[in-house]
PDB file of C-alpha atoms in Angstrom:
ATOM      1  CA  MET B   1     -14.558   2.179   3.430  1.00  0.00           C
ATOM      2  CA  LYS B   2     -14.735   4.556   6.387  1.00  0.00           C
ATOM      3  CA  ASN B   3     -15.466   8.542   6.294  1.00  0.00           C
ATOM      4  CA  LEU B   4     -13.267   9.872   3.748  1.00  0.00           C
ATOM      5  CA  GLY B   5     -12.750  12.985   5.686  1.00  0.00           C
ATOM      6  CA  ILE B   6     -11.698  11.359   8.606  1.00  0.00           C
ATOM      7  CA  LYS B   7      -9.216   9.457   6.683  1.00  0.00           C
ATOM      8  CA  ALA B   8      -8.007  12.755   5.146  1.00  0.00           C
ATOM      9  CA  VAL B   9      -7.525  14.317   8.530  1.00  0.00           C
ATOM     10  CA  SER B  10      -5.720  11.580   9.868  1.00  0.00           C
ATOM     11  CA  ALA B  11      -3.673  11.377   6.888  1.00  0.00           C
ATOM     12  CA  LEU B  12      -2.623  15.043   7.301  1.00  0.00           C
ATOM     13  CA  LEU B  13      -1.896  14.764  10.656  1.00  0.00           C
ATOM     14  CA  SER B  14       0.150  12.105  10.144  1.00  0.00           C
ATOM     15  CA  ALA B  15       2.148  14.226   7.634  1.00  0.00           C
ATOM     16  CA  ALA B  16       2.135  17.036   9.579  1.00  0.00           C
ATOM     17  CA  VAL B  17       5.525  17.906   8.324  1.00  0.00           C
ATOM     18  CA  PHE B  18       4.478  19.145   4.699  1.00  0.00           C
ATOM     19  CA  MET B  19       2.524  21.142   6.752  1.00  0.00           C
ATOM     20  CA  GLY B  20       4.500  23.730   8.382  1.00  0.00           C
ATOM     21  CA  VAL B  21       3.726  22.465  12.068  1.00  0.00           C
ATOM     22  CA  TYR B  22       5.933  22.704  14.953  1.00  0.00           C
ATOM     23  CA  PHE B  23       5.521  22.966  18.338  1.00  0.00           C
ATOM     24  CA  SER B  24       7.947  25.384  20.319  1.00  0.00           C
ATOM     25  CA  GLY B  25       9.534  25.417  23.996  1.00  0.00           C
ATOM     26  CA  VAL B  26       5.781  26.427  25.236  1.00  0.00           C
ATOM     27  CA  ALA B  27       3.904  24.003  23.636  1.00  0.00           C
ATOM     28  CA  THR B  28       2.572  25.985  21.164  1.00  0.00           C
ATOM     29  CA  VAL B  29       1.437  25.371  17.528  1.00  0.00           C
ATOM     30  CA  GLU B  30       2.011  27.339  14.636  1.00  0.00           C
ATOM     31  CA  THR B  31       0.395  26.952  11.249  1.00  0.00           C
ATOM     32  CA  PHE B  32       1.359  28.810   7.971  1.00  0.00           C
ATOM     33  CA  ALA B  33      -1.602  28.151   5.634  1.00  0.00           C
ATOM     34  CA  VAL B  34       0.333  28.554   2.442  1.00  0.00           C
ATOM     35  CA  ASP B  35       2.025  25.018   3.329  1.00  0.00           C
ATOM     36  CA  ASP B  36      -1.205  23.464   4.429  1.00  0.00           C
ATOM     37  CA  PRO B  37      -2.216  20.788   1.808  1.00  0.00           C
ATOM     38  CA  TYR B  38      -5.984  21.006   2.914  1.00  0.00           C
ATOM     39  CA  THR B  39      -6.302  24.567   2.676  1.00  0.00           C
ATOM     40  CA  ALA B  40      -4.137  24.634  -0.628  1.00  0.00           C
ATOM     41  CA  PHE B  41      -6.428  22.128  -2.186  1.00  0.00           C
ATOM     42  CA  SER B  42      -9.723  22.988  -0.687  1.00  0.00           C
ATOM     43  CA  LYS B  43     -10.121  25.713  -3.817  1.00  0.00           C
ATOM     44  CA  ALA B  44      -7.552  23.798  -6.008  1.00  0.00           C
ATOM     45  CA  THR B  45      -7.894  23.832  -9.754  1.00  0.00           C
ATOM     46  CA  THR B  46      -9.297  19.831 -11.439  1.00  0.00           C
ATOM     47  CA  VAL B  47      -9.067  22.244 -14.967  1.00  0.00           C
ATOM     48  CA  TYR B  48      -6.414  21.232 -17.023  1.00  0.00           C
ATOM     49  CA  ASN B  49      -6.280  22.691 -20.643  1.00  0.00           C
ATOM     50  CA  GLY B  50     -10.176  23.616 -20.372  1.00  0.00           C
ATOM     51  CA  VAL B  51     -10.956  20.286 -19.396  1.00  0.00           C
ATOM     52  CA  ASP B  52     -12.370  19.579 -15.815  1.00  0.00           C
ATOM     53  CA  TYR B  53     -11.410  16.313 -14.292  1.00  0.00           C
ATOM     54  CA  LYS B  54     -13.104  16.672 -11.079  1.00  0.00           C
ATOM     55  CA  ALA B  55     -15.167  13.483 -11.406  1.00  0.00           C
ATOM     56  CA  GLU B  56     -11.957  11.556 -11.492  1.00  0.00           C
ATOM     57  CA  TYR B  57      -9.606  13.751 -10.024  1.00  0.00           C
ATOM     58  CA  ASN B  58      -9.422  14.878  -6.330  1.00  0.00           C
ATOM     59  CA  PRO B  59      -6.455  17.294  -5.730  1.00  0.00           C
ATOM     60  CA  LEU B  60      -6.228  16.880  -2.142  1.00  0.00           C
ATOM     61  CA  TYR B  61      -6.634  12.583  -2.473  1.00  0.00           C
ATOM     62  CA  TYR B  62      -4.147  12.892  -5.149  1.00  0.00           C
ATOM     63  CA  TYR B  63      -1.442  14.673  -2.934  1.00  0.00           C
ATOM     64  CA  LEU B  64      -1.950  12.354   0.058  1.00  0.00           C
ATOM     65  CA  ASN B  65      -1.902   9.178  -1.874  1.00  0.00           C
ATOM     66  CA  TYR B  66       1.793   9.775  -3.184  1.00  0.00           C
ATOM     67  CA  ALA B  67       4.701  10.758  -1.563  1.00  0.00           C
ATOM     68  CA  ASP B  68       6.686  11.111  -4.622  1.00  0.00           C
ATOM     69  CA  LEU B  69       4.424  13.846  -5.888  1.00  0.00           C
ATOM     70  CA  ARG B  70       4.655  15.481  -2.445  1.00  0.00           C
ATOM     71  CA  ASN B  71       8.473  15.837  -2.768  1.00  0.00           C
ATOM     72  CA  ALA B  72       8.306  16.803  -6.424  1.00  0.00           C
ATOM     73  CA  PHE B  73       5.728  19.530  -6.496  1.00  0.00           C
ATOM     74  CA  GLY B  74       4.696  20.141  -3.017  1.00  0.00           C
ATOM     75  CA  ALA B  75       1.298  21.645  -2.500  1.00  0.00           C
ATOM     76  CA  ASN B  76       1.033  23.164  -6.196  1.00  0.00           C
ATOM     77  CA  PRO B  77      -2.171  22.292  -7.356  1.00  0.00           C
ATOM     78  CA  ASP B  78      -0.979  23.337 -11.078  1.00  0.00           C
ATOM     79  CA  LYS B  79       1.635  21.200 -11.242  1.00  0.00           C
ATOM     80  CA  LEU B  80      -0.250  18.137  -9.713  1.00  0.00           C
ATOM     81  CA  VAL B  81      -3.042  18.030 -11.965  1.00  0.00           C
ATOM     82  CA  GLU B  82      -0.632  18.356 -15.223  1.00  0.00           C
ATOM     83  CA  HIS B  83       1.129  15.388 -13.882  1.00  0.00           C
ATOM     84  CA  TRP B  84      -2.238  13.619 -13.462  1.00  0.00           C
ATOM     85  CA  VAL B  85      -3.558  14.299 -16.779  1.00  0.00           C
ATOM     86  CA  ILE B  86      -0.034  13.152 -18.383  1.00  0.00           C
ATOM     87  CA  PHE B  87       1.559  10.707 -16.458  1.00  0.00           C
ATOM     88  CA  GLY B  88      -1.083   9.596 -13.578  1.00  0.00           C
ATOM     89  CA  LYS B  89      -3.936   8.164 -15.451  1.00  0.00           C
ATOM     90  CA  LYS B  90      -1.503   6.277 -17.805  1.00  0.00           C
ATOM     91  CA  GLU B  91       0.228   4.941 -14.890  1.00  0.00           C
ATOM     92  CA  GLY B  92      -3.402   3.760 -12.995  1.00  0.00           C
ATOM     93  CA  ARG B  93      -2.597   6.405 -10.019  1.00  0.00           C
ATOM     94  CA  VAL B  94      -5.260   6.566  -7.516  1.00  0.00           C
ATOM     95  CA  ALA B  95      -6.631  10.097  -7.566  1.00  0.00           C
ATOM     96  CA  ASN B  96     -10.377   9.902  -6.705  1.00  0.00           C
ATOM     97  CA  LYS B  97      -9.844   7.766  -3.672  1.00  0.00           C
ATOM     98  CA  LEU B  98      -7.474   8.043  -0.704  1.00  0.00           C
ATOM     99  CA  ILE B  99      -5.647   5.065  -0.655  1.00  0.00           C
ATOM    100  CA  GLY B 100      -6.773   2.470   2.324  1.00  0.00           C
ATOM    101  CA  ASP B 101      -6.540   3.439   5.799  1.00  0.00           C
ATOM    102  CA  SER B 102      -5.185   1.458   8.892  1.00  0.00           C
ATOM    103  CA  THR B 103      -7.091  -1.640   7.501  1.00  0.00           C
ATOM    104  CA  GLU B 104      -7.466  -1.614   3.902  1.00  0.00           C
ATOM    105  CA  PHE B 105      -5.209  -0.664   0.445  1.00  0.00           C
ATOM    106  CA  VAL B 106      -7.237   0.576  -2.542  1.00  0.00           C
ATOM    107  CA  VAL B 107      -5.215  -0.349  -5.876  1.00  0.00           C
ATOM    108  CA  PRO B 108      -5.959  -0.163  -9.653  1.00  0.00           C
ATOM    109  CA  THR B 109      -6.663  -3.635 -11.073  1.00  0.00           C
ATOM    110  CA  GLY B 110      -4.850  -3.013 -13.866  1.00  0.00           C
ATOM    111  CA  GLU B 111      -8.036  -2.501 -15.809  1.00  0.00           C
ATOM    112  CA  LYS B 112     -10.418   0.263 -15.444  1.00  0.00           C
ATOM    113  CA  ASP B 113     -11.545   0.288 -11.932  1.00  0.00           C
ATOM    114  CA  VAL B 114      -9.707  -0.195  -8.366  1.00  0.00           C
ATOM    115  CA  ILE B 115     -10.086  -2.846  -5.492  1.00  0.00           C
ATOM    116  CA  VAL B 116      -9.690  -2.852  -1.571  1.00  0.00           C
ATOM    117  CA  ILE B 117      -7.127  -5.215  -0.260  1.00  0.00           C
ATOM    118  CA  PRO B 118      -7.536  -5.716   3.542  1.00  0.00           C
ATOM    119  CA  LYS B 119      -4.459  -5.322   4.896  1.00  0.00           C
ATOM    120  CA  THR B 120      -3.976  -8.651   7.257  1.00  0.00           C
ATOM    121  CA  LYS B 121      -1.632  -9.799  10.064  1.00  0.00           C
ATOM    122  CA  HIS B 122      -0.248 -13.044   8.661  1.00  0.00           C
ATOM    123  CA  ASP B 123       0.102 -15.888  10.897  1.00  0.00           C
ATOM    124  CA  ASN B 124       2.874 -18.398  10.719  1.00  0.00           C
ATOM    125  CA  GLY B 125       1.226 -21.665   9.776  1.00  0.00           C
ATOM    126  CA  GLY B 126       1.990 -23.197  13.437  1.00  0.00           C
ATOM    127  CA  MET B 127       5.979 -22.462  13.254  1.00  0.00           C
ATOM    128  CA  THR B 128       8.023 -22.067  16.829  1.00  0.00           C
ATOM    129  CA  TYR B 129       9.792 -19.428  17.771  1.00  0.00           C
ATOM    130  CA  ASP B 130      13.384 -20.975  16.936  1.00  0.00           C
ATOM    131  CA  GLN B 131      11.651 -22.507  13.564  1.00  0.00           C
ATOM    132  CA  GLU B 132      10.321 -18.537  12.497  1.00  0.00           C
ATOM    133  CA  ILE B 133      13.848 -17.425  13.278  1.00  0.00           C
ATOM    134  CA  GLN B 134      15.604 -20.037  10.867  1.00  0.00           C
ATOM    135  CA  ALA B 135      13.002 -19.312   8.324  1.00  0.00           C
ATOM    136  CA  ARG B 136      13.185 -15.514   8.300  1.00  0.00           C
ATOM    137  CA  ASN B 137      16.928 -15.746   7.850  1.00  0.00           C
ATOM    138  CA  ILE B 138      16.571 -17.854   4.667  1.00  0.00           C
ATOM    139  CA  ALA B 139      13.932 -15.378   3.735  1.00  0.00           C
ATOM    140  CA  LYS B 140      15.767 -12.521   4.403  1.00  0.00           C
ATOM    141  CA  GLN B 141      19.079 -13.574   2.433  1.00  0.00           C
ATOM    142  CA  ILE B 142      16.875 -14.834  -0.519  1.00  0.00           C
ATOM    143  CA  ALA B 143      15.171 -11.309  -0.505  1.00  0.00           C
ATOM    144  CA  GLU B 144      18.064  -9.450  -0.204  1.00  0.00           C
ATOM    145  CA  ALA B 145      19.775 -11.664  -3.069  1.00  0.00           C
ATOM    146  CA  ILE B 146      17.132 -10.873  -5.266  1.00  0.00           C
ATOM    147  CA  GLU B 147      17.600  -7.041  -4.462  1.00  0.00           C
ATOM    148  CA  ASN B 148      20.921  -7.021  -5.416  1.00  0.00           C
ATOM    149  CA  ALA B 149      20.353  -8.902  -8.461  1.00  0.00           C
ATOM    150  CA  ALA B 150      17.602  -6.532  -9.527  1.00  0.00           C
ATOM    151  CA  ASP B 151      19.832  -3.393  -8.916  1.00  0.00           C
ATOM    152  CA  ALA B 152      22.307  -4.650 -10.740  1.00  0.00           C
ATOM    153  CA  GLY B 153      20.330  -5.534 -13.548  1.00  0.00           C
ATOM    154  CA  ASN B 154      18.856  -2.452 -13.587  1.00  0.00           C
ATOM    155  CA  THR B 155      21.731  -0.710 -14.013  1.00  0.00           C
ATOM    156  CA  SER B 156      22.717  -2.589 -16.930  1.00  0.00           C
ATOM    157  CA  ALA B 157      19.547  -1.885 -18.859  1.00  0.00           C
ATOM    158  CA  SER B 158      20.156   2.039 -18.073  1.00  0.00           C
ATOM    159  CA  SER B 159      23.578   1.992 -19.216  1.00  0.00           C
ATOM    160  CA  GLY B 160      23.225  -0.498 -22.399  1.00  0.00           C
ATOM    161  CA  SER B 161      20.171   1.865 -23.251  1.00  0.00           C
ATOM    162  CA  SER B 162      21.950   4.766 -23.756  1.00  0.00           C
ATOM    163  CA  GLY B 163      24.768   3.211 -26.284  1.00  0.00           C
ATOM    164  CA  SER B 164      24.916   2.006 -29.815  1.00  0.00           C
ATOM    165  CA  SER B 165      25.909  -1.452 -28.649  1.00  0.00           C
ATOM    166  CA  LYS B 166      23.691  -4.622 -29.613  1.00  0.00           C
ATOM    167  CA  SER B 167      24.604  -6.679 -26.829  1.00  0.00           C
ATOM    168  CA  LYS B 168      22.609  -8.766 -24.856  1.00  0.00           C
ATOM    169  CA  SER B 169      22.731  -6.002 -21.808  1.00  0.00           C
ATOM    170  CA  SER B 170      21.482  -3.269 -23.853  1.00  0.00           C
ATOM    171  CA  LYS B 171      18.114  -5.074 -24.997  1.00  0.00           C
ATOM    172  CA  LYS B 172      17.139  -5.243 -20.883  1.00  0.00           C
ATOM    173  CA  LYS B 173      14.531  -3.270 -19.908  1.00  0.00           C
ATOM    174  CA  ALA B 174      14.276  -2.399 -15.880  1.00  0.00           C
ATOM    175  CA  ILE B 175      13.213  -4.940 -13.482  1.00  0.00           C
ATOM    176  CA  LYS B 176       9.410  -4.332 -11.920  1.00  0.00           C
ATOM    177  CA  ASP B 177       7.987  -5.491  -8.818  1.00  0.00           C
ATOM    178  CA  VAL B 178       6.176  -8.057 -10.294  1.00  0.00           C
ATOM    179  CA  GLU B 179       9.172  -9.630 -11.709  1.00  0.00           C
ATOM    180  CA  LYS B 180      10.678  -9.861  -8.322  1.00  0.00           C
ATOM    181  CA  VAL B 181       7.928 -11.800  -7.154  1.00  0.00           C
ATOM    182  CA  ALA B 182       8.105 -14.125 -10.094  1.00  0.00           C
ATOM    183  CA  TYR B 183      11.725 -14.808  -8.874  1.00  0.00           C
ATOM    184  CA  ALA B 184      11.032 -15.267  -5.360  1.00  0.00           C
ATOM    185  CA  ALA B 185       8.032 -17.369  -6.237  1.00  0.00           C
ATOM    186  CA  GLY B 186      10.820 -19.572  -8.517  1.00  0.00           C
ATOM    187  CA  ILE B 187      13.065 -19.821  -5.407  1.00  0.00           C
ATOM    188  CA  VAL B 188       9.986 -21.095  -3.432  1.00  0.00           C
ATOM    189  CA  LYS B 189       9.279 -23.784  -6.145  1.00  0.00           C
ATOM    190  CA  ALA B 190      12.871 -24.919  -5.983  1.00  0.00           C
ATOM    191  CA  TYR B 191      13.093 -25.150  -2.209  1.00  0.00           C
ATOM    192  CA  CYS B 192       9.380 -27.182  -2.495  1.00  0.00           C
ATOM    193  CA  ASP B 193      10.890 -29.119  -5.560  1.00  0.00           C
ATOM    194  CA  LEU B 194      13.603 -30.557  -2.741  1.00  0.00           C
ATOM    195  CA  GLY B 195      11.095 -31.682  -0.066  1.00  0.00           C
ATOM    196  CA  THR B 196       7.749 -33.641   0.067  1.00  0.00           C
ATOM    197  CA  TYR B 197       4.071 -32.802  -0.633  1.00  0.00           C
ATOM    198  CA  THR B 198       1.917 -33.687   2.166  1.00  0.00           C
ATOM    199  CA  THR B 199      -0.799 -32.774   3.989  1.00  0.00           C
ATOM    200  CA  LYS B 200      -0.047 -34.080   7.372  1.00  0.00           C
ATOM    201  CA  GLY B 201       2.572 -33.328   9.875  1.00  0.00           C
ATOM    202  CA  LYS B 202       3.419 -30.295  11.887  1.00  0.00           C
ATOM    203  CA  MET B 203       5.370 -28.229   9.141  1.00  0.00           C
ATOM    204  CA  TYR B 204       4.020 -28.834   5.882  1.00  0.00           C
ATOM    205  CA  ARG B 205       1.848 -25.296   6.433  1.00  0.00           C
ATOM    206  CA  THR B 206       4.933 -23.637   7.276  1.00  0.00           C
ATOM    207  CA  ALA B 207       7.909 -21.439   5.997  1.00  0.00           C
ATOM    208  CA  TYR B 208      10.010 -23.332   8.175  1.00  0.00           C
ATOM    209  CA  GLY B 209       8.751 -26.751   6.373  1.00  0.00           C
ATOM    210  CA  VAL B 210       9.974 -25.205   2.581  1.00  0.00           C
ATOM    211  CA  PHE B 211      13.017 -23.906   3.546  1.00  0.00           C
ATOM    212  CA  ILE B 212      14.380 -26.386   5.948  1.00  0.00           C
ATOM    213  CA  GLY B 213      11.965 -29.204   6.920  1.00  0.00           C
ATOM    214  CA  GLY B 214      11.615 -30.646   3.298  1.00  0.00           C
ATOM    215  CA  GLU B 215       7.900 -30.852   3.220  1.00  0.00           C
ATOM    216  CA  TYR B 216       5.788 -28.708   1.926  1.00  0.00           C
ATOM    217  CA  SER B 217       1.848 -27.575   0.411  1.00  0.00           C
ATOM    218  CA  CYS B 218       0.290 -25.086  -1.368  1.00  0.00           C
ATOM    219  CA  ALA B 219      -0.191 -22.914   2.382  1.00  0.00           C
ATOM    220  CA  GLY B 220       3.604 -23.486   3.129  1.00  0.00           C
ATOM    221  CA  ALA B 221       4.676 -22.485  -0.137  1.00  0.00           C
ATOM    222  CA  THR B 222       2.486 -19.183   0.644  1.00  0.00           C
ATOM    223  CA  ARG B 223       3.854 -18.252   3.642  1.00  0.00           C
ATOM    224  CA  ALA B 224       7.276 -18.845   2.478  1.00  0.00           C
ATOM    225  CA  LEU B 225       7.068 -16.642  -0.572  1.00  0.00           C
ATOM    226  CA  GLY B 226       5.224 -14.219   1.725  1.00  0.00           C
ATOM    227  CA  LEU B 227       7.945 -13.789   4.253  1.00  0.00           C
ATOM    228  CA  ILE B 228      10.591 -13.106   1.137  1.00  0.00           C
ATOM    229  CA  LEU B 229       7.782 -10.675   0.083  1.00  0.00           C
ATOM    230  CA  ASP B 230       7.905  -9.138   3.489  1.00  0.00           C
ATOM    231  CA  TYR B 231      11.894  -8.430   3.208  1.00  0.00           C
ATOM    232  CA  LEU B 232      11.023  -6.822  -0.230  1.00  0.00           C
ATOM    233  CA  GLY B 233       8.623  -4.444   0.953  1.00  0.00           C
ATOM    234  CA  ILE B 234       6.004  -5.641  -1.167  1.00  0.00           C
ATOM    235  CA  SER B 235       2.141  -5.971   0.457  1.00  0.00           C
ATOM    236  CA  TRP B 236       0.135  -9.167   0.548  1.00  0.00           C
ATOM    237  CA  VAL B 237      -2.511 -11.261   1.663  1.00  0.00           C
ATOM    238  CA  HIS B 238      -2.752 -15.149   1.905  1.00  0.00           C
ATOM    239  CA  LYS B 239      -5.425 -16.020  -0.476  1.00  0.00           C
ATOM    240  CA  ASN B 240      -7.657 -19.061   0.812  1.00  0.00           C
ATOM    241  CA  ILE B 241      -6.110 -19.570   3.884  1.00  0.00           C
ATOM    242  CA  ASN B 242      -7.011 -22.441   6.174  1.00  0.00           C
ATOM    243  CA  SER B 243      -8.956 -23.752   3.427  1.00  0.00           C
ATOM    244  CA  TRP B 244      -8.080 -26.726   1.211  1.00  0.00           C
ATOM    245  CA  GLU B 245      -8.518 -24.652  -1.823  1.00  0.00           C
ATOM    246  CA  ASP B 246      -4.888 -23.309  -4.127  1.00  0.00           C
ATOM    247  CA  GLN B 247      -3.379 -20.935  -1.986  1.00  0.00           C
ATOM    248  CA  TRP B 248      -0.688 -18.177  -2.846  1.00  0.00           C
ATOM    249  CA  CYS B 249      -0.234 -14.774  -2.837  1.00  0.00           C
ATOM    250  CA  GLN B 250      -2.345 -11.947  -3.578  1.00  0.00           C
ATOM    251  CA  VAL B 251      -0.028  -8.537  -4.361  1.00  0.00           C
ATOM    252  CA  ILE B 252       0.394  -5.146  -4.609  1.00  0.00           C
ATOM    253  CA  VAL B 253       3.043  -4.815  -7.040  1.00  0.00           C
ATOM    254  CA  ASP B 254       3.951  -1.517  -9.482  1.00  0.00           C
ATOM    255  CA  GLY B 255       1.006   0.158  -7.687  1.00  0.00           C
ATOM    256  CA  LYS B 256      -1.353  -2.612  -8.934  1.00  0.00           C
ATOM    257  CA  GLU B 257      -3.117  -5.201  -7.811  1.00  0.00           C
ATOM    258  CA  GLY B 258      -1.165  -9.005  -8.685  1.00  0.00           C
ATOM    259  CA  TYR B 259      -0.133 -12.301  -7.752  1.00  0.00           C
ATOM    260  CA  GLY B 260       2.362 -14.652  -6.808  1.00  0.00           C
ATOM    261  CA  ASP B 261       2.335 -18.391  -6.770  1.00  0.00           C
ATOM    262  CA  GLY B 262       5.419 -20.428  -5.274  1.00  0.00           C
ATOM    263  CA  ILE B 263       3.817 -23.379  -6.170  1.00  0.00           C
ATOM    264  CA  ALA B 264       3.445 -22.693 -10.242  1.00  0.00           C
ATOM    265  CA  ALA B 265       6.593 -20.184  -9.674  1.00  0.00           C
ATOM    266  CA  THR B 266       4.397 -17.518 -11.413  1.00  0.00           C
ATOM    267  CA  ALA B 267       3.110 -14.071 -10.756  1.00  0.00           C
ATOM    268  CA  GLY B 268       0.934 -11.583 -12.723  1.00  0.00           C
ATOM    269  CA  TYR B 269      -1.012  -8.381 -12.510  1.00  0.00           C
ATOM    270  CA  GLY B 270      -4.695  -8.688 -11.812  1.00  0.00           C
ATOM    271  CA  LYS B 271      -6.376 -11.999 -10.638  1.00  0.00           C
ATOM    272  CA  HIS B 272      -4.743 -14.855 -10.321  1.00  0.00           C
ATOM    273  CA  PRO B 273      -5.690 -17.570 -13.240  1.00  0.00           C
ATOM    274  CA  ASN B 274      -7.464 -19.975 -10.614  1.00  0.00           C
ATOM    275  CA  GLU B 275      -9.673 -16.573 -10.011  1.00  0.00           C
ATOM    276  CA  GLY B 276     -10.308 -15.916 -13.873  1.00  0.00           C
ATOM    277  CA  GLY B 277      -7.280 -13.970 -14.592  1.00  0.00           C
ATOM    278  CA  ASP B 278      -5.981 -14.305 -17.982  1.00  0.00           C
ATOM    279  CA  ALA B 279      -3.011 -17.017 -18.134  1.00  0.00           C
ATOM    280  CA  LYS B 280      -1.751 -15.191 -21.395  1.00  0.00           C
ATOM    281  CA  ASP B 281      -0.641 -12.801 -18.903  1.00  0.00           C
ATOM    282  CA  VAL B 282       1.692 -14.787 -16.440  1.00  0.00           C
ATOM    283  CA  VAL B 283       4.586 -13.728 -15.526  1.00  0.00           C
ATOM    284  CA  SER B 284       6.884 -16.733 -14.907  1.00  0.00           C
ATOM    285  CA  TYR B 285      10.068 -17.517 -13.504  1.00  0.00           C
ATOM    286  CA  SER B 286      11.258 -19.138 -16.395  1.00  0.00           C
ATOM    287  CA  LYS B 287      10.830 -16.483 -18.618  1.00  0.00           C
ATOM    288  CA  ILE B 288      12.344 -13.393 -16.644  1.00  0.00           C
ATOM    289  CA  ARG B 289      15.553 -15.385 -14.751  1.00  0.00           C
ATOM    290  CA  TYR B 290      17.981 -14.135 -17.247  1.00  0.00           C
ATOM    291  CA  LYS B 291      17.045 -10.459 -15.965  1.00  0.00           C
ATOM    292  CA  PHE B 292      18.519 -11.407 -12.394  1.00  0.00           C
ATOM    293  CA  GLU B 293      21.230 -13.347 -14.021  1.00  0.00           C
ATOM    294  CA  VAL B 294      23.271  -9.999 -14.533  1.00  0.00           C
ATOM    295  CA  ALA B 295      24.857  -9.959 -11.590  1.00  0.00           C
ATOM    296  CA  THR B 296      26.665 -13.491 -11.791  1.00  0.00           C
ATOM    297  CA  GLU B 297      27.827 -12.718 -15.802  1.00  0.00           C
ATOM    298  CA  LYS B 298      31.419 -12.737 -16.582  1.00  0.00           C
ATOM    299  CA  PRO B 299      32.357  -9.539 -18.297  1.00  0.00           C
ATOM    300  CA  LYS B 300      32.606 -10.020 -21.767  1.00  0.00           C
ATOM    301  CA  LYS B 301      35.940  -9.379 -23.494  1.00  0.00           C
ATOM    302  CA  GLU B 302      35.906  -6.247 -26.043  1.00  0.00           C
ATOM    303  CA  LYS B 303      36.881  -7.198 -29.194  1.00  0.00           C
TER     304      LYS B 303
END
């Protein structure tokens, strides 16, 4: 990890809008200390209800790590430490480290520790320009369909939970990012099933081979799933890239480390089962598919 002080300063500069900094016509700079997070949090409390959480909680890092908290509480240290104790710890939020820099993410594992996941620039497996355009077009359409179905499913879950109806929709819970990954993995698996598995040729390692070329491998399935994740806004790393090992997407979902496997049509929190993760925690496409089908369900007639 790079020096956290340097990263904090860099992050503060990039978030200058929260610091009350502006440039006048004569290029002067004025700052208002009351709005400066560094000043506000240098002496901020880490105590809540008589308990000091300084060993696990840094007010400045917690502020910088989460835009929703900045928007909700501004530079209010009392509100932030209250949120950390009551909600943040349970949600697995990170308050003792600055999350990531230009080359890495620091995210919870889903257990009690954190993991550093490198930000990577993904190669396309050897696709030509035209092939990548076609593959990305399909991946974008799939991602948009998933988001639309998820929005419809979440709307159904919200409306159903407030009433007394015992209909199927009332039992549905909000769709999580890990479930979107599992659904996307299931779609990639369906494309693979239409093609031929091979480790020869020019397309088997690419998303184009999966979506259009009719040939695939675990490398191609991983890149195809990765393209969909790009359009879903989900960060991922290509595990075991350019090797003869099984390959999959290591992802960051719901604020945690996770994985997505286009060959197995599965996703989950924590490590992939191939790395020692618990197979019992696997989220499979077949199990969560119904959550996305609400968008295509016909309205039921009222009795």
